[in-house]
PDB file of C-alpha atoms and ligand atoms in Angstrom:
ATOM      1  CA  UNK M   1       0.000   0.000   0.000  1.00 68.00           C
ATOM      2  CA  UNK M   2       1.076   3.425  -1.005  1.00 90.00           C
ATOM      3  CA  UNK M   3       2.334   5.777   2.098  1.00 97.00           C
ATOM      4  CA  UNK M   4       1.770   9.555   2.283  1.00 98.00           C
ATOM      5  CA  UNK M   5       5.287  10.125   1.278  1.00 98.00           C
ATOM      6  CA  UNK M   6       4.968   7.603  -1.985  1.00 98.00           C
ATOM      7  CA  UNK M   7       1.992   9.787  -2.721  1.00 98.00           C
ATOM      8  CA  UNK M   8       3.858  13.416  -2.378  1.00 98.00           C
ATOM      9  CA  UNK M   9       6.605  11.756  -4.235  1.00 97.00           C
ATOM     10  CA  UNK M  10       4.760  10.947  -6.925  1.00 97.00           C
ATOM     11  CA  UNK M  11       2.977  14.164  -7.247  1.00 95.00           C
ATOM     12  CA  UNK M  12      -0.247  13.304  -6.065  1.00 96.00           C
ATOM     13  CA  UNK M  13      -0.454  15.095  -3.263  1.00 95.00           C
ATOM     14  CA  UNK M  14       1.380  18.952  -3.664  1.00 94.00           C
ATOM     15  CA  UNK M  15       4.083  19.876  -1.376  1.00 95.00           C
ATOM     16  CA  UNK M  16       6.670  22.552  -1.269  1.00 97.00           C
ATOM     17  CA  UNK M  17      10.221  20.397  -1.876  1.00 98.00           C
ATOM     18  CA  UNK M  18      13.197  22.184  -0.433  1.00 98.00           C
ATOM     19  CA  UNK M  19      15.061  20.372  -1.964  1.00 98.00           C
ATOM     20  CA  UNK M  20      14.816  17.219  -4.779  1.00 98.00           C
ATOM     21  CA  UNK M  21      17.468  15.086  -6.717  1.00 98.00           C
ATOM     22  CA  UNK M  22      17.295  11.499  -7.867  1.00 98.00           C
ATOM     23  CA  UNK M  23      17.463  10.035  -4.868  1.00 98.00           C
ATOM     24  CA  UNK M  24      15.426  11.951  -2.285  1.00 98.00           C
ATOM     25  CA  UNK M  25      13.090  14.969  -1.593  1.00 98.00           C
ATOM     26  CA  UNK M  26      12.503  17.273   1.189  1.00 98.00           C
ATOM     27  CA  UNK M  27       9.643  18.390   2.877  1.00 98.00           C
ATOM     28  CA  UNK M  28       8.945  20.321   6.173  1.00 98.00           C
ATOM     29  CA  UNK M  29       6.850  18.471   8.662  1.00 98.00           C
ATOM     30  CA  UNK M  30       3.012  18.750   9.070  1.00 97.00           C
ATOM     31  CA  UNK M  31       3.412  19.140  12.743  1.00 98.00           C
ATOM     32  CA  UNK M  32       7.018  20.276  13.237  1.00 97.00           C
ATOM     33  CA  UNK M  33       8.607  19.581  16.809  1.00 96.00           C
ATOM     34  CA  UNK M  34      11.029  22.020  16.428  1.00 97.00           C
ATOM     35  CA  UNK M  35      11.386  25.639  15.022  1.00 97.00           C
ATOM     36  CA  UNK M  36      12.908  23.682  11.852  1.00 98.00           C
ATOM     37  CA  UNK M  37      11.813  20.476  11.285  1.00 98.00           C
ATOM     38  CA  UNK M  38      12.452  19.079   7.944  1.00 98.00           C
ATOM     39  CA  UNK M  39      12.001  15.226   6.417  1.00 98.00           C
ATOM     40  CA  UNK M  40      14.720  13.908   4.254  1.00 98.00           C
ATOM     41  CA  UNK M  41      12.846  11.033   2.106  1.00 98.00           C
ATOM     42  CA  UNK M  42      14.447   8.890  -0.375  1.00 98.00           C
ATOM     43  CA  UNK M  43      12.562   8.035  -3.254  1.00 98.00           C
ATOM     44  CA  UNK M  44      13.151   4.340  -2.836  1.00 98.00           C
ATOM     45  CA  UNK M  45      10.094   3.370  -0.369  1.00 97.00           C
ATOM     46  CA  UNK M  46      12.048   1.702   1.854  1.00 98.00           C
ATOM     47  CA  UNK M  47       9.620   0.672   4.709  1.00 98.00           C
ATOM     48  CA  UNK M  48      11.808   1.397   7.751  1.00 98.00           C
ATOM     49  CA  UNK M  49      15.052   1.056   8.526  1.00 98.00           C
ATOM     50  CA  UNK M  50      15.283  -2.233   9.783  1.00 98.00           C
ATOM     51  CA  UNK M  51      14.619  -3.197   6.613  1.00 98.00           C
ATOM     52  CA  UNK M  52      17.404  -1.394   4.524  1.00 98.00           C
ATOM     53  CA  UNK M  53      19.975  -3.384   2.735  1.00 96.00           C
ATOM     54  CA  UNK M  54      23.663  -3.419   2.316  1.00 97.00           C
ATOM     55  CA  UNK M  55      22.734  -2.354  -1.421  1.00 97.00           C
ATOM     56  CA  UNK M  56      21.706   0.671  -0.038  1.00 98.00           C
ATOM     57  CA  UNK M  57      24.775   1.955   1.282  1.00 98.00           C
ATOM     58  CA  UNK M  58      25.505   5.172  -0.426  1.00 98.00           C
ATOM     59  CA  UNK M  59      21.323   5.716  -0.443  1.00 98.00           C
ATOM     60  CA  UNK M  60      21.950   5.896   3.196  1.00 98.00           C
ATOM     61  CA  UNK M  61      25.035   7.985   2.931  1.00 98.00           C
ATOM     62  CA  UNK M  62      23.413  10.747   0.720  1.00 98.00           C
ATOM     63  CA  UNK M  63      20.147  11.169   2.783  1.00 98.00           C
ATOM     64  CA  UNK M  64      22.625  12.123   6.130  1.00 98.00           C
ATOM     65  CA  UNK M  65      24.985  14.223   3.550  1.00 98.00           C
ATOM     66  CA  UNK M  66      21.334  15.839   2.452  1.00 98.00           C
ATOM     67  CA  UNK M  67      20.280  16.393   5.864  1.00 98.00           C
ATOM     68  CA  UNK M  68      23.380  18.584   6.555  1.00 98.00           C
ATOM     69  CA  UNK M  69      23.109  20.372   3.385  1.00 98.00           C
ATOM     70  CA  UNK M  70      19.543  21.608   4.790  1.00 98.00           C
ATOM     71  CA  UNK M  71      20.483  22.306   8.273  1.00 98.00           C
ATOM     72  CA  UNK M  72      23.636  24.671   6.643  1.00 98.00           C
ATOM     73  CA  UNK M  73      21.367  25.954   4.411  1.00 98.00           C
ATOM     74  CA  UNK M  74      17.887  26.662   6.889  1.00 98.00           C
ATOM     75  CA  UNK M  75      20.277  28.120   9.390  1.00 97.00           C
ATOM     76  CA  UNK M  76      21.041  25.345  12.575  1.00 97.00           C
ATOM     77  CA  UNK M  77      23.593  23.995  10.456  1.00 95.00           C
ATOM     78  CA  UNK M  78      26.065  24.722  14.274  1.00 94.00           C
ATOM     79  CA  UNK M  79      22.953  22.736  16.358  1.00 97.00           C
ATOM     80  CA  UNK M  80      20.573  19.948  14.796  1.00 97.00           C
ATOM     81  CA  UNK M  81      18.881  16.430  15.472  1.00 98.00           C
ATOM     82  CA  UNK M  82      18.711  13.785  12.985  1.00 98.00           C
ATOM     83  CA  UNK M  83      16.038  10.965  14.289  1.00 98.00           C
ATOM     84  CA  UNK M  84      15.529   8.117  11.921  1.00 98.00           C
ATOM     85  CA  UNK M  85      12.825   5.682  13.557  1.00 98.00           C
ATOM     86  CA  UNK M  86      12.304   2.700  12.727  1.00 98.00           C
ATOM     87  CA  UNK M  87       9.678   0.261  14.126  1.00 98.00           C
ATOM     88  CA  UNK M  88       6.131   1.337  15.230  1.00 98.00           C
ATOM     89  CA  UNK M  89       7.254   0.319  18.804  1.00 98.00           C
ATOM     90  CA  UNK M  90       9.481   3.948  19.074  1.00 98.00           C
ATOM     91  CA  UNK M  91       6.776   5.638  17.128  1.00 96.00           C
ATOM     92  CA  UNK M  92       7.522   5.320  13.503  1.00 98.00           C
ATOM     93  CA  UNK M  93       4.080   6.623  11.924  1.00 98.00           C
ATOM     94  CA  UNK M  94       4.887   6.595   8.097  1.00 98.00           C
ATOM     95  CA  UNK M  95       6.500   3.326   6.938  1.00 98.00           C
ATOM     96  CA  UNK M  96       8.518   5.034   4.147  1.00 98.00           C
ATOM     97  CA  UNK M  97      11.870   5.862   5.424  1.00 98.00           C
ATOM     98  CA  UNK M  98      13.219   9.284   6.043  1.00 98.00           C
ATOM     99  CA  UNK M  99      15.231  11.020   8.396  1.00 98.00           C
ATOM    100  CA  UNK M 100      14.117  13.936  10.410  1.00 98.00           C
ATOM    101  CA  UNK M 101      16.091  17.055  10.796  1.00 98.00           C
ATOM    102  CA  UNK M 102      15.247  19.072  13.638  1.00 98.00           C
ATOM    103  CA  UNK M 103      17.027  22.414  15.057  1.00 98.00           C
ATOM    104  CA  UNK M 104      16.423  26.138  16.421  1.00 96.00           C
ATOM    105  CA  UNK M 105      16.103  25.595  20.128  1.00 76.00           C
ATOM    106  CA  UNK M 106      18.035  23.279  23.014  1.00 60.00           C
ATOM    107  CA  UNK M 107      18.397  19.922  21.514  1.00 49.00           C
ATOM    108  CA  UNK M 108      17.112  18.898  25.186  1.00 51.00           C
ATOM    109  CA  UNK M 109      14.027  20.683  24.461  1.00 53.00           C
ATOM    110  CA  UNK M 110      13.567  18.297  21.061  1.00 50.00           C
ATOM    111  CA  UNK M 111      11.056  14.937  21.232  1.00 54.00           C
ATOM    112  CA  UNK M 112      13.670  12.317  20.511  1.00 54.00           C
ATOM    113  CA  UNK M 113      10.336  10.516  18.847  1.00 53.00           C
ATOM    114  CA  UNK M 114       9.213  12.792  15.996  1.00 47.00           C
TER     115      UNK M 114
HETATM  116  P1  LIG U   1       7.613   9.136  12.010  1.00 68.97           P
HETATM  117  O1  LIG U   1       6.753   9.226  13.250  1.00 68.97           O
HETATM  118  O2  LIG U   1       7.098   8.078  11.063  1.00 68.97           O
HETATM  119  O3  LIG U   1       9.073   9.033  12.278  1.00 68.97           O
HETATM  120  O4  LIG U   1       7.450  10.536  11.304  1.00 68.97           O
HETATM  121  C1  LIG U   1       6.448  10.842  10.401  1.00 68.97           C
HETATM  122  C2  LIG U   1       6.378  12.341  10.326  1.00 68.97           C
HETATM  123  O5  LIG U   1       5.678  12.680   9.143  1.00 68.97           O
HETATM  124  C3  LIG U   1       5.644  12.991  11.491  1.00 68.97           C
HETATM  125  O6  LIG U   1       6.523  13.886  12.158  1.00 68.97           O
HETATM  126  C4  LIG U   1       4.477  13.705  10.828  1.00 68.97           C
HETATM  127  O7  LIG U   1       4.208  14.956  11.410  1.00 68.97           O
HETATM  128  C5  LIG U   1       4.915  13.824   9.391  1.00 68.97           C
HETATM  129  N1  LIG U   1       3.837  13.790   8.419  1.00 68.97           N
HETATM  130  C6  LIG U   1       2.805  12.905   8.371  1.00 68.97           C
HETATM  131  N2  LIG U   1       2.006  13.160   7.321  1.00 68.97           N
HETATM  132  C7  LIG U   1       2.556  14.229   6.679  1.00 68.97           C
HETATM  133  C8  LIG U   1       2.168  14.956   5.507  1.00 68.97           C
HETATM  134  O8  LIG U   1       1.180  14.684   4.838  1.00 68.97           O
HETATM  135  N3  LIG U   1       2.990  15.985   5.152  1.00 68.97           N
HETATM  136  C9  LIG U   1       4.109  16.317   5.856  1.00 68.97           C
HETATM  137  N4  LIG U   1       4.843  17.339   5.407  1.00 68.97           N
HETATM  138  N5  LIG U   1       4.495  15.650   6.966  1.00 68.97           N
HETATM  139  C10 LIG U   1       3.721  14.618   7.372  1.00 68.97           C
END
């Protein structure tokens, strides 16, 4: 079944990309958790993490390279959380893999689950 993130990959649903290549997109969060709070989402629909594969190595690589391009580039690039969750058991919501970026306050302040 398609996810949310399949669906605003695909175009079916509009959303303001900050950023796109050929291997990921980025989107701010519906209900951020953190002044900036940004999704790095490959376009692979890779379910969670658990279920990643040696074959995607450098997939993995470029979404964390990614997610430091946007913190630099949105301004906590000195300060920010990246939360990858994987499993509905920590609170993985969306079973298409992506990587939260969160900054702009006290990373004590920040939900380590969203
Ligand atoms: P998870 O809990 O799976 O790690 O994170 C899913 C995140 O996706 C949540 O922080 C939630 O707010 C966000 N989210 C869910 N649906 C949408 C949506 O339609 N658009 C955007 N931009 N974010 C969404």
């Amino acid at each position: 079944m398609s996810t949310i993130f399949a669906k605003i990959i695909a175009g079916e649903i509009p959303a303001d990309f900050l950023h796109e290549d050929e291997q990921c997109v980025v989107i701010r969060d519906i209900q951020p958790q953190a002044p900036v709070h940004l999704l790095v989402i490959p376009r692979k629909p890779i379910p969670k993490l658990a279920e990643a594969d040696p074959a995607d190595q450098a997939l993995l690589g470029h979404l964390l390279l990614v997610a430091r391009q946007m913190a630099h580039e949105h301004g906590i690039g000195d300060a920010f959380r990246t939360v990858i969750n994987s499993g509905a058991g920590v609170g993985q919501t969306v079973f298409h893999l992506h990587v939260h970026v969160m900054g702009g306050h006290r990373a004590s302040e920040q939900s380590l689950n969203s």
